[in-house]
Short mmCIF file of C-alpha atoms in Angstrom, two decimals:
data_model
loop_
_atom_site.label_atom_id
_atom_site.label_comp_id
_atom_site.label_asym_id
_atom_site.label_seq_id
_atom_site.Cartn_x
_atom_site.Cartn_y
_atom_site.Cartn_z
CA UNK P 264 8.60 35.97 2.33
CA UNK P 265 8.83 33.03 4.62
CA UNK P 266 6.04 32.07 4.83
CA UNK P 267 5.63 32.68 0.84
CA UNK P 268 8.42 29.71 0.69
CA UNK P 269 6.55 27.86 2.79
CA UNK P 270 3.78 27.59 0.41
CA UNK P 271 6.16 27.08 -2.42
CA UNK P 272 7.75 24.26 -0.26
CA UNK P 273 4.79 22.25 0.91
CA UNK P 274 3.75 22.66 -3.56
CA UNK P 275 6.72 21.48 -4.35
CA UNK P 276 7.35 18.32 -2.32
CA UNK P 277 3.56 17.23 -2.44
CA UNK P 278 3.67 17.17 -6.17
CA UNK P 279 7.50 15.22 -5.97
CA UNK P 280 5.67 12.75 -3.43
CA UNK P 281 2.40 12.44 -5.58
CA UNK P 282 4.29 11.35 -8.88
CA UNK P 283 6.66 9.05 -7.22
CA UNK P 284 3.56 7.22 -5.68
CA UNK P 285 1.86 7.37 -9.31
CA UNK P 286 5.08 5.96 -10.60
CA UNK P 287 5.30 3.00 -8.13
CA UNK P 288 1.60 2.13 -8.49
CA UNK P 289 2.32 2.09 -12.70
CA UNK P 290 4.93 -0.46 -11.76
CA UNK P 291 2.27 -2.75 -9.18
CA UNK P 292 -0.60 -2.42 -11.84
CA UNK P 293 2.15 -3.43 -14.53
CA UNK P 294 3.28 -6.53 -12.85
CA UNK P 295 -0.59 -7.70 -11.64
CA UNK P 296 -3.30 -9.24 -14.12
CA UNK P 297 -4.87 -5.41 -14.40
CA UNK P 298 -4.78 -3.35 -17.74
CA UNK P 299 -4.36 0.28 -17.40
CA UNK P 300 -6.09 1.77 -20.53
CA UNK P 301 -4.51 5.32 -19.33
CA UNK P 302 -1.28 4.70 -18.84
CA UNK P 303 0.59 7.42 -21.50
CA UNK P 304 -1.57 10.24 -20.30
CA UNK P 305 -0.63 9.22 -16.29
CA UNK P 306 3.06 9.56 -17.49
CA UNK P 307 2.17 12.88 -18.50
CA UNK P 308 0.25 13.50 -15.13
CA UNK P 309 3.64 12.64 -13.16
CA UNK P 310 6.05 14.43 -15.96
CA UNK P 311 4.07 17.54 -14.71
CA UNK P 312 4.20 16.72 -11.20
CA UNK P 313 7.88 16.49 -11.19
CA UNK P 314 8.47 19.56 -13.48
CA UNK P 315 6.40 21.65 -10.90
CA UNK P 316 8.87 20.28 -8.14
CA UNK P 317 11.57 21.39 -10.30
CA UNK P 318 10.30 24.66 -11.18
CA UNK P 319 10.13 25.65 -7.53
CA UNK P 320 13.60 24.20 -6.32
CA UNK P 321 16.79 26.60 -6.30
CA UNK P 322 19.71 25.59 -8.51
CA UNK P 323 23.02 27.18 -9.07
CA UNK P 324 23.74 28.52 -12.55
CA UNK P 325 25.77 25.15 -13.06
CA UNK P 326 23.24 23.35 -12.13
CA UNK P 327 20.76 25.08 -14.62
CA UNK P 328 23.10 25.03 -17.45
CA UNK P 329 23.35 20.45 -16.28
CA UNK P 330 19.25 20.39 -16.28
CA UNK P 331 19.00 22.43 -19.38
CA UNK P 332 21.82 20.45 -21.53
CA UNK P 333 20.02 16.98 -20.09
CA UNK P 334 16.76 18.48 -20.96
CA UNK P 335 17.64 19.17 -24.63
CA UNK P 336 19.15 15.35 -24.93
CA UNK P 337 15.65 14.33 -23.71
CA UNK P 338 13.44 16.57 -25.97
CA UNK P 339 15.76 15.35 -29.07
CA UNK P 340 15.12 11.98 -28.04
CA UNK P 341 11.08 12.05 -27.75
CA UNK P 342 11.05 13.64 -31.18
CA UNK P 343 13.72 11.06 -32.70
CA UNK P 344 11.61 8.29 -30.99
CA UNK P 345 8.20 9.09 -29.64
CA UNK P 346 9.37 7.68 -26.43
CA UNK P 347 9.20 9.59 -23.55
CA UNK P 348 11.11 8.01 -20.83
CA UNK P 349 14.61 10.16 -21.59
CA UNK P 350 12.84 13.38 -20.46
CA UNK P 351 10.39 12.32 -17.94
CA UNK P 352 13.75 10.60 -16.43
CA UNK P 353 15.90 13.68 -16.59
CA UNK P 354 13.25 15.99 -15.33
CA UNK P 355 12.26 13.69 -12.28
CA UNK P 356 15.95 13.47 -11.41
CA UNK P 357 16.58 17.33 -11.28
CA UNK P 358 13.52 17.39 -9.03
CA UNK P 359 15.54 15.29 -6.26
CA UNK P 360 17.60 18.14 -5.30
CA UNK P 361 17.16 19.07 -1.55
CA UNK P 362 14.72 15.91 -0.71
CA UNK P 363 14.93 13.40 1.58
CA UNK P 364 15.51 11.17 -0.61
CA UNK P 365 16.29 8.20 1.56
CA UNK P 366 12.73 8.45 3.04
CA UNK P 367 11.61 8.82 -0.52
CA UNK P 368 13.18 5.53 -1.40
CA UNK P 369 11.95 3.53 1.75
CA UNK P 370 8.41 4.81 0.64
CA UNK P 371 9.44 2.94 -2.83
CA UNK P 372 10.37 0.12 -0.97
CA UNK P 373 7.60 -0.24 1.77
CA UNK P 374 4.63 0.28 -1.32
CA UNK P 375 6.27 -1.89 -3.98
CA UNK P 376 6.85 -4.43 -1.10
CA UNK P 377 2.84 -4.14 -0.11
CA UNK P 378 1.61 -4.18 -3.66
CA UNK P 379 3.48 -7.28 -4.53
CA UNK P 380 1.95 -9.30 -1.52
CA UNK P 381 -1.53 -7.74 -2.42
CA UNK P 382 -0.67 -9.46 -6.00
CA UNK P 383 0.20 -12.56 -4.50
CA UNK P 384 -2.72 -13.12 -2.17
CA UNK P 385 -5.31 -11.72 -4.85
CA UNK P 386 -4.14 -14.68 -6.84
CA UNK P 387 -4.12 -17.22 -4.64
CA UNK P 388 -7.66 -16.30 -3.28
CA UNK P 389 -8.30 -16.54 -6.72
CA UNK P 390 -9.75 -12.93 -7.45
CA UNK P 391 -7.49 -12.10 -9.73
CA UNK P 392 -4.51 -13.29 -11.75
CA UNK P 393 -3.40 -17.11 -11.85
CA UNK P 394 -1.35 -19.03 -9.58
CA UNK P 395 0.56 -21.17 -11.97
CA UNK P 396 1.66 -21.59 -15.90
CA UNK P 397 2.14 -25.08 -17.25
CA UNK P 398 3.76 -24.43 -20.18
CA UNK P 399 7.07 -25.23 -22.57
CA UNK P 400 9.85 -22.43 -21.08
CA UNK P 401 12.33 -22.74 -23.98
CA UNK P 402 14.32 -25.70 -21.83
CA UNK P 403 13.12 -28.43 -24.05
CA UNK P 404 10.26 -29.71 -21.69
CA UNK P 405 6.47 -28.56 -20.56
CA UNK P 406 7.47 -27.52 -17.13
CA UNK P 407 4.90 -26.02 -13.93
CA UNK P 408 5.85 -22.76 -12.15
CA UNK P 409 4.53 -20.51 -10.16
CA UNK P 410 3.92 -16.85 -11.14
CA UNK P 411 1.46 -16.05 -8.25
CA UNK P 412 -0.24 -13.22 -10.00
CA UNK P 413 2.66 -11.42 -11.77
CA UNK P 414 2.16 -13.08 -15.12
CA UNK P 415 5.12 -15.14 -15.58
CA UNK P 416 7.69 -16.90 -12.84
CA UNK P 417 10.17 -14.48 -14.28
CA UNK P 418 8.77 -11.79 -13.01
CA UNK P 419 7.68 -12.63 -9.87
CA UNK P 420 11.40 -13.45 -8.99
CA UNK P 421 12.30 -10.50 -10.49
CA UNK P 422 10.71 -8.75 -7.87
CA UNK P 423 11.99 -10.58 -5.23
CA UNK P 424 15.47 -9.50 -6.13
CA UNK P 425 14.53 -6.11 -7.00
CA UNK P 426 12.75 -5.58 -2.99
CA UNK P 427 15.73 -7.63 -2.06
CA UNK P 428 18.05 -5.08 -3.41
CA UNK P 429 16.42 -2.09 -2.33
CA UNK P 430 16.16 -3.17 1.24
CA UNK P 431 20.07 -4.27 1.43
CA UNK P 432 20.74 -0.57 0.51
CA UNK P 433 18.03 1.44 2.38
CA UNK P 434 18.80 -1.40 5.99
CA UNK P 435 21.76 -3.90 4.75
CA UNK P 436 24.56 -1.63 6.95
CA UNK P 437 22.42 -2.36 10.22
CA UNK P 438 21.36 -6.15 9.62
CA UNK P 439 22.64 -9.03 11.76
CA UNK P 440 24.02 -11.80 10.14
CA UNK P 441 21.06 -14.16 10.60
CA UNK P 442 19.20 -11.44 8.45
CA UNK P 443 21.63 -12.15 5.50
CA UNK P 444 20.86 -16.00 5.95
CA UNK P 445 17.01 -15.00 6.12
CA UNK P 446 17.21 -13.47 2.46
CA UNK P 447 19.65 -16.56 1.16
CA UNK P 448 16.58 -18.45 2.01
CA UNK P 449 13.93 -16.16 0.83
CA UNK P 450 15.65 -16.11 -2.34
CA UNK P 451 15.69 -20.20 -2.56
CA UNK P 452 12.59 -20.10 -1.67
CA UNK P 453 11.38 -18.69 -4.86
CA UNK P 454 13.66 -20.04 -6.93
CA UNK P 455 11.99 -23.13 -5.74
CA UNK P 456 8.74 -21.73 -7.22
CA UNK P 457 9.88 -20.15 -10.29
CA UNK P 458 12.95 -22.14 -11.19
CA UNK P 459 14.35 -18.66 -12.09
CA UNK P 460 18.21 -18.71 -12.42
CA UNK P 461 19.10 -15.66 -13.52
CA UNK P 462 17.42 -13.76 -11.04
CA UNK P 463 18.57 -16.42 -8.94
CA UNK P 464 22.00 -16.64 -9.00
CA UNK P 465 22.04 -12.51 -9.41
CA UNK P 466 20.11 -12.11 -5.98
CA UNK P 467 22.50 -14.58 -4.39
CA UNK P 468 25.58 -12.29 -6.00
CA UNK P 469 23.69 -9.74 -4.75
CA UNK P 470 23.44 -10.85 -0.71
CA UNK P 471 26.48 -11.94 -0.71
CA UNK P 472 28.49 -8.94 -2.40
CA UNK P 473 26.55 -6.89 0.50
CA UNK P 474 27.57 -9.19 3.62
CA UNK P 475 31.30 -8.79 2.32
CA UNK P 476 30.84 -4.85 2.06
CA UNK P 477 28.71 -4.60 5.60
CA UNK P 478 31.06 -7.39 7.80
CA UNK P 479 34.37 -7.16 6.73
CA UNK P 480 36.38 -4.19 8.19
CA UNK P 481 39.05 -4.03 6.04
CA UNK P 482 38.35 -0.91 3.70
CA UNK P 483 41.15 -1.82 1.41
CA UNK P 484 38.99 -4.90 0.94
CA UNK P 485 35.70 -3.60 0.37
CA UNK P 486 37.10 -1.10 -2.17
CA UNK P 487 38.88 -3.87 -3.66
CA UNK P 488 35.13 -5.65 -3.65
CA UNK P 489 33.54 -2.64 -5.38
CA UNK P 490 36.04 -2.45 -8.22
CA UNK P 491 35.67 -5.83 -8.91
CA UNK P 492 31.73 -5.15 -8.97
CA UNK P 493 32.34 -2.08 -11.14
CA UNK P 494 34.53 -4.13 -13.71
CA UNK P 495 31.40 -6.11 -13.88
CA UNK P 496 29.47 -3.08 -14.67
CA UNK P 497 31.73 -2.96 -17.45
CA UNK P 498 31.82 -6.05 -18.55
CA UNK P 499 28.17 -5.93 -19.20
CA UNK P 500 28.09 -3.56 -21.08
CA UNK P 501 30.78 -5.21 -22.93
CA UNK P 502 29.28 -8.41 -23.48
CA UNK P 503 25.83 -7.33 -24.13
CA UNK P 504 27.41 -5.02 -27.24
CA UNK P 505 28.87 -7.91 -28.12
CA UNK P 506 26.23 -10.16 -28.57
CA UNK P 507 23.74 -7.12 -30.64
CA UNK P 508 26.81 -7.25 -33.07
CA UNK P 509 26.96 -11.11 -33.24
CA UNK P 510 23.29 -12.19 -32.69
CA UNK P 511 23.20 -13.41 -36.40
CA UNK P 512 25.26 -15.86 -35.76
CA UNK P 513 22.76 -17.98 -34.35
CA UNK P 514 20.78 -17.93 -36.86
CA UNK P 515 23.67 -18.81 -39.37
CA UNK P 516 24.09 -21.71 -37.13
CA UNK P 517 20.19 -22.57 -37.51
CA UNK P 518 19.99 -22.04 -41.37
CA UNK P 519 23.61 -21.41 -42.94
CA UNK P 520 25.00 -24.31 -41.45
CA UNK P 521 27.64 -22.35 -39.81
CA UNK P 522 29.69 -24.44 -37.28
CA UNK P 523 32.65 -21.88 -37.07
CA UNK P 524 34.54 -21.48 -33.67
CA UNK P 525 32.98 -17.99 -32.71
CA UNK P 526 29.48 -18.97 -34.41
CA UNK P 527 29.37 -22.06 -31.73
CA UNK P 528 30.52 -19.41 -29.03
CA UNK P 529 27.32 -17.49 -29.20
CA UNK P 530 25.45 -20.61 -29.64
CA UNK P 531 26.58 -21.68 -26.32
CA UNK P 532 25.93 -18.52 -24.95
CA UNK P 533 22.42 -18.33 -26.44
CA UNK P 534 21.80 -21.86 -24.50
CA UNK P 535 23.22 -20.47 -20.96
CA UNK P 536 21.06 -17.42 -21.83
CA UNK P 537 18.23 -19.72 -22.36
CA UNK P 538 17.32 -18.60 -25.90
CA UNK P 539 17.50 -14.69 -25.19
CA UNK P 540 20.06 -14.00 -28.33
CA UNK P 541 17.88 -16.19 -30.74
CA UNK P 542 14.89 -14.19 -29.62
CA UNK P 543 16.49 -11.02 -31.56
CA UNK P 544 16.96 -12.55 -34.69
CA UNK P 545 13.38 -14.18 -34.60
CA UNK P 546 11.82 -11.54 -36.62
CA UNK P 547 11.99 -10.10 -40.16
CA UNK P 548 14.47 -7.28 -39.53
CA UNK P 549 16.48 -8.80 -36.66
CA UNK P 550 15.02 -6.19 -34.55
CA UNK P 551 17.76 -5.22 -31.28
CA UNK P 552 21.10 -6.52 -33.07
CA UNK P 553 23.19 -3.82 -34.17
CA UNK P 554 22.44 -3.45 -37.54
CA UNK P 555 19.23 -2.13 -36.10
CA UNK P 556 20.74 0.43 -33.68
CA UNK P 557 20.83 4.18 -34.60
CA UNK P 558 22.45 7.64 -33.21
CA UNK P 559 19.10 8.81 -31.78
CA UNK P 560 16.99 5.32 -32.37
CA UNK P 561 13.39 5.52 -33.98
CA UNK P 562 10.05 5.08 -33.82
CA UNK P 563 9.78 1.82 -35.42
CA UNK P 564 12.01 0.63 -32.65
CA UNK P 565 9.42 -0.87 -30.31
CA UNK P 566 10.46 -4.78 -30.46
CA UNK P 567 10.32 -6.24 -26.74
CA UNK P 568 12.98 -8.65 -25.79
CA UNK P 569 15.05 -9.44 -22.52
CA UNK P 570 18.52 -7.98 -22.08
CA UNK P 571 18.57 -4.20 -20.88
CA UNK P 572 21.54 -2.77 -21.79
CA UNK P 573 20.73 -4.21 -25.65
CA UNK P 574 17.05 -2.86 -24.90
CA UNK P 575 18.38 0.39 -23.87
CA UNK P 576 20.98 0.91 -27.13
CA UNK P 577 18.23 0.11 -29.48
CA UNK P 578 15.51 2.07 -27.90
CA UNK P 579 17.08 5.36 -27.49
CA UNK P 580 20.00 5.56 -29.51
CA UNK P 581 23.97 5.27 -29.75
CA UNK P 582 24.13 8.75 -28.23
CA UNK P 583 21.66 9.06 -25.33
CA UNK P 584 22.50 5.22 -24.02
CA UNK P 585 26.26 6.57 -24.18
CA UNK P 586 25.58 10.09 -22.18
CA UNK P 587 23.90 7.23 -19.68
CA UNK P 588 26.58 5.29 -19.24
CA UNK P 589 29.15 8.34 -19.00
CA UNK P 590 26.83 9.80 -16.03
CA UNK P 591 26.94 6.24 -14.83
CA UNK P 592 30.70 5.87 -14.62
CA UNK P 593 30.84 9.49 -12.98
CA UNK P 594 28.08 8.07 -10.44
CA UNK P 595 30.13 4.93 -9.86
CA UNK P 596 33.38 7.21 -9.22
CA UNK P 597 31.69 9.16 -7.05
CA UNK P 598 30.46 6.60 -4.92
CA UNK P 599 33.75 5.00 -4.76
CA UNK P 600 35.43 8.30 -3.12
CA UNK P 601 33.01 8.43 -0.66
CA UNK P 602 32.86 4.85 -0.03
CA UNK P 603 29.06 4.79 -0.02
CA UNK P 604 29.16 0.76 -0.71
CA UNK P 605 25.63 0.31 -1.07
CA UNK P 606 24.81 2.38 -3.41
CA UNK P 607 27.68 0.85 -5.13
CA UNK P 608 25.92 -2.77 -4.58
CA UNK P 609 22.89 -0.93 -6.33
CA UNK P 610 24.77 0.04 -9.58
CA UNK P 611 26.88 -3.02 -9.77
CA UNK P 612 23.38 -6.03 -8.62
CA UNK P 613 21.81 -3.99 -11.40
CA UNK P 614 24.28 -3.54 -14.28
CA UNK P 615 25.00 -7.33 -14.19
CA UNK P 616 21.37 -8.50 -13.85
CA UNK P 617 20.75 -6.32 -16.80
CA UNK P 618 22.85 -8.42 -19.05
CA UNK P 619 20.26 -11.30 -19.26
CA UNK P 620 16.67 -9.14 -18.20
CA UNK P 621 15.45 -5.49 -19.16
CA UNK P 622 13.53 -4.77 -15.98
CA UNK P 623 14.58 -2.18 -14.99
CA UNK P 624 14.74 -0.46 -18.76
CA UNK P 625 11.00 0.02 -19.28
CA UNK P 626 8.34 2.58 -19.61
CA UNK P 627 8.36 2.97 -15.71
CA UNK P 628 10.83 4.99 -13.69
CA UNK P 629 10.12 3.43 -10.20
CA UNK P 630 11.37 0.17 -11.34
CA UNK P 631 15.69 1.47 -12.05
CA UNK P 632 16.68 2.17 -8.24
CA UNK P 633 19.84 3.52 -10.13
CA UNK P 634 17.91 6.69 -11.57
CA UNK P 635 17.08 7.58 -7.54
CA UNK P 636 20.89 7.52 -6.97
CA UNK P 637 21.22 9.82 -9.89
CA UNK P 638 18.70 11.73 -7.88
CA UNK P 639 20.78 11.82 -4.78
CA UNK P 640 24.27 12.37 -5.98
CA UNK P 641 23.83 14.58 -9.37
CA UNK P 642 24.02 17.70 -7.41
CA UNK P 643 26.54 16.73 -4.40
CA UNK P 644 28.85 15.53 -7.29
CA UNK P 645 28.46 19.13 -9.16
CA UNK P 646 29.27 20.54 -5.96
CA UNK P 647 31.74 18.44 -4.67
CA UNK P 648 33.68 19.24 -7.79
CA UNK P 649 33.50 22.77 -7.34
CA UNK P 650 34.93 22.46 -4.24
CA UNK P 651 37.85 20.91 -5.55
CA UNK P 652 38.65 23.37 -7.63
CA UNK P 653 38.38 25.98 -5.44
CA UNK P 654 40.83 24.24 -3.23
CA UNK P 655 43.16 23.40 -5.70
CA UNK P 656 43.46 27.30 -6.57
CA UNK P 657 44.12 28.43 -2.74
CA UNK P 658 46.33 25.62 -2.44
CA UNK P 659 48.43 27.13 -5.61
CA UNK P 660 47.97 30.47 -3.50
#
C-alpha cells in the first residue's frame, strides 16, 4: 500500500508542477511579441492537470463539501459566461492542499523572473518584439517609452512590481536594508523608462509597507500597519464600485454639458486615472459601468479595459465577484491572527494596484499571487476553525 501511495504521490505532484509551469509560461508568452494560437485548449490541458492532483489528494468531509460548493459556483459561472477562469481557479486551489507551496511559489518567481529578461534581451537584440513606442499616451502629448518587448511601458512596469512583490514575500523577512534601497531604485529605474505612475507609486507603497512590517519590532505597530493596508483593500473595492455606478458622468460632462459638483468629481478622477473611467463609456453600451453588470455576468461581456476589481464585477457576475471578496476578507482575517505580514503585503500591494490596472484579473492564473495564498491557507483556515470549536466545547466542559 505504500508504495501504491507512492505512485499516487509522485502522479499527483508532477501533474500540480506541470500545470503551474504551463500556467507561468501562458503568462511569459502573453506579455512577449508571440501569439499562442492554442491557448483555450492549454487551459484545458492544465484544468486537467490540476483536477488529477486533486483527485488523488485526501480531504476531510468539510473539505469536500468547501471544493464541491466552490465547484458548483464555478460550473454555474462557465455556463452563465463561457469563461472559464472561476473553475479552473477553484479547482487549482483545492489542488494546493499538502504542497510545498512556498517552493511552488519561488518556482513562479525564479521562471517569471527569467522569462521577463529573456523578453527584454530578445528585444533589444532585436529578434523579437520592439524596444520603444512613440506614440500619444492619453497625456495630451506624443511621448517615447520604453516597453522592451512586453508591448506597452505599462506592462513592462507592471511586471517589475509584480516580481517585486513576489520576492518581498517569498525573501523580504531576511533582506538587509540596503536590499530595500536596491528595489527603491530598481523601481525608479523603470519608471524612468516607462514613465509608469501607477505601477510606480504602487511598487514604492509596496517596498515601503514591507520595510515597516520586516524592521520595526513593535507588533502593535505592524498590526496597526496591516489594518491600515486592509482598509485599503476596502476602500478599493469601494471606490472602484463607485466609479462603474458613476462612469456616465464623464460623458455627461463631454456631451450634456454637465458641470455639477459630483459630475466634476469623477472628471477629476478620470484625469488622475489618466482616462481609465472615460474608456468605459467609449463604446455603444457603456460596456463595465454598472448598468452593464449582472448576477452571474454573460457572454457578451468580453470588453477589455483597465481597473480589476470593475473587470472582475462585470466579467463574472454580482455573485461570484462577491463569494471572492467574502473568501478574501476571511483570507485577510486569517492572516492577521497569525500575523503572517507578508502575505498580508500580498493582498493589500494587490487590492490597491487593482483599482487603476486589471493584471492580475485575466485569463491566466499565474499572474494573481493572491489565488496561491488561497492555495496555502484555504485548508489551515478550515482546520484552524475546527479547532476552535472543539476547544471552545472542552473549555464549556
Amino acid at each position: 500500500m505504500d508504495k501504491k501511495r507512492a505512485i499516487f504521490d509522485k502522479i499527483a505532484y508532477t501533474s500540480f508542477y506541470a500545470g503551474i509551469i504551463i500556467e507561468v509560461l501562458l503568462v511569459i508568452i502573453d506579455k512577449s511579441a508571440l501569439t499562442n494560437p492554442v491557448e483555450g485548449q492549454i487551459f484545458r490541458l492544465t484544468f486537467l492537470l490540476f483536477l488529477i492532483k486533486a483527485c488523488l489528494t485526501e480531504y476531510t468531509p468539510k473539505e469536500y463539501f468547501i471544493i464541491f460548493l466552490f465547484a458548483v459556483l464555478g460550473a454555474a459561472s462557465y455556463f452563465a459566461t463561457g469563461r472559464n477562469e472561476a473553475l479552473r481557479l477553484i479547482i487549482m486551489v483545492a489542488a494546493c492542499k499538502n504542497t510545498d507551496m512556498k517552493r511552488c511559489m519561488k518556482l513562479i518567481f525564479y521562471m517569471t523572473l527569467i522569462g521577463c529578461v529573456c523578453i527584454v534581451l530578445l528585444s533589444l537584440t532585436g529578434i523579437c518584439g520592439t524596444v520603444s513606442l512613440t506614440q500619444e499616451y492619453g497625456r495630451g502629448g506624443i511621448e517615447t517609452r520604453y516597453v522592451l518587448g512586453m508591448g506597452h511601458p505599462n506592462a513592462l512596469h507592471c511586471m517589475v512590481w509584480a516580481l517585486i512583490l513576489l520576492g518581498l514575500y517569498l525573501y523580504g523577512e531576511q533582506m538587509k536594508w540596503y536590499s530595500f534601497i536596491f528595489l527603491l531604485f530598481i523601481n525608479y529605474f523603470f519608471f524612468k523608462l516607462t514613465n509608469s505612475k501607477t505601477s510606480f507609486l504602487v511598487t514604492c507603497f509596496t517596498i515601503v509597507l514591507a520595510v515597516f512590517l520586516v524592521y520595526v519590532k513593535s507588533g502593535a505597530f505592524k498590526r496597526l500597519c496591516v489594518l491600515a493596508g486592509y482598509l485599503a483593500v476596502i476602500l478599493s473595492v469601494g471606490i472602484s464600485v463607485l466609479i462603474a455606478a458613476n462612469a456616465y458622468r464623464v460623458y455627461d460632462y463631454v456631451w450634456n454639458a454637465d458641470r455639477t459638483k459630483k459630475t466634476m468629481l469623477f472628471v477629476k478622477l478620470n484625469e488622475i486615472f489618466n482616462g481609465r473611467i472615460r474608456i468605459l463609456v467609449e463604446n455603444d453600451g457603456f460596456e463595465g459601468t454598472i448598468g452593464t453588470w449582472s448576477l452571474f455576468s454573460r457572454p457578451e461581456n468580453n470588453y477589455f479595459f483597465d481597473m480589476g476589481w470593475v473587470r472582475l464585477f462585470y466579467w463574472f457576475g454580482i455573485i461570484p465577484a462577491s463569494i471572492f471578496l467574502l473568501a478574501l476578507l476571511c483570507l485577510m482575517i486569517y492572516c492577521y491572527k497569525k500575523n503572517v505580514y507578508m502575505a498580508s503585503l500580498v493582498i493589500i500591494s494587490t487590492s490597491v494596484y487593482s483599482i487603476i490596472e486589471a493584471h492580475v484579473f485575466s485569463d491566466y492564473l499565474a499572474r494573481n499571487y493572491v489565488f496561491f495564498l488561497f492555495g496555502i491557507y484555504w485548508w489551515q483556515m478550515l482546520s484552524v476553525r475546527e479547532k476552535d470549536k472543539v476547544k471552545g466545547m472542552d473549555e464549556r466542559r
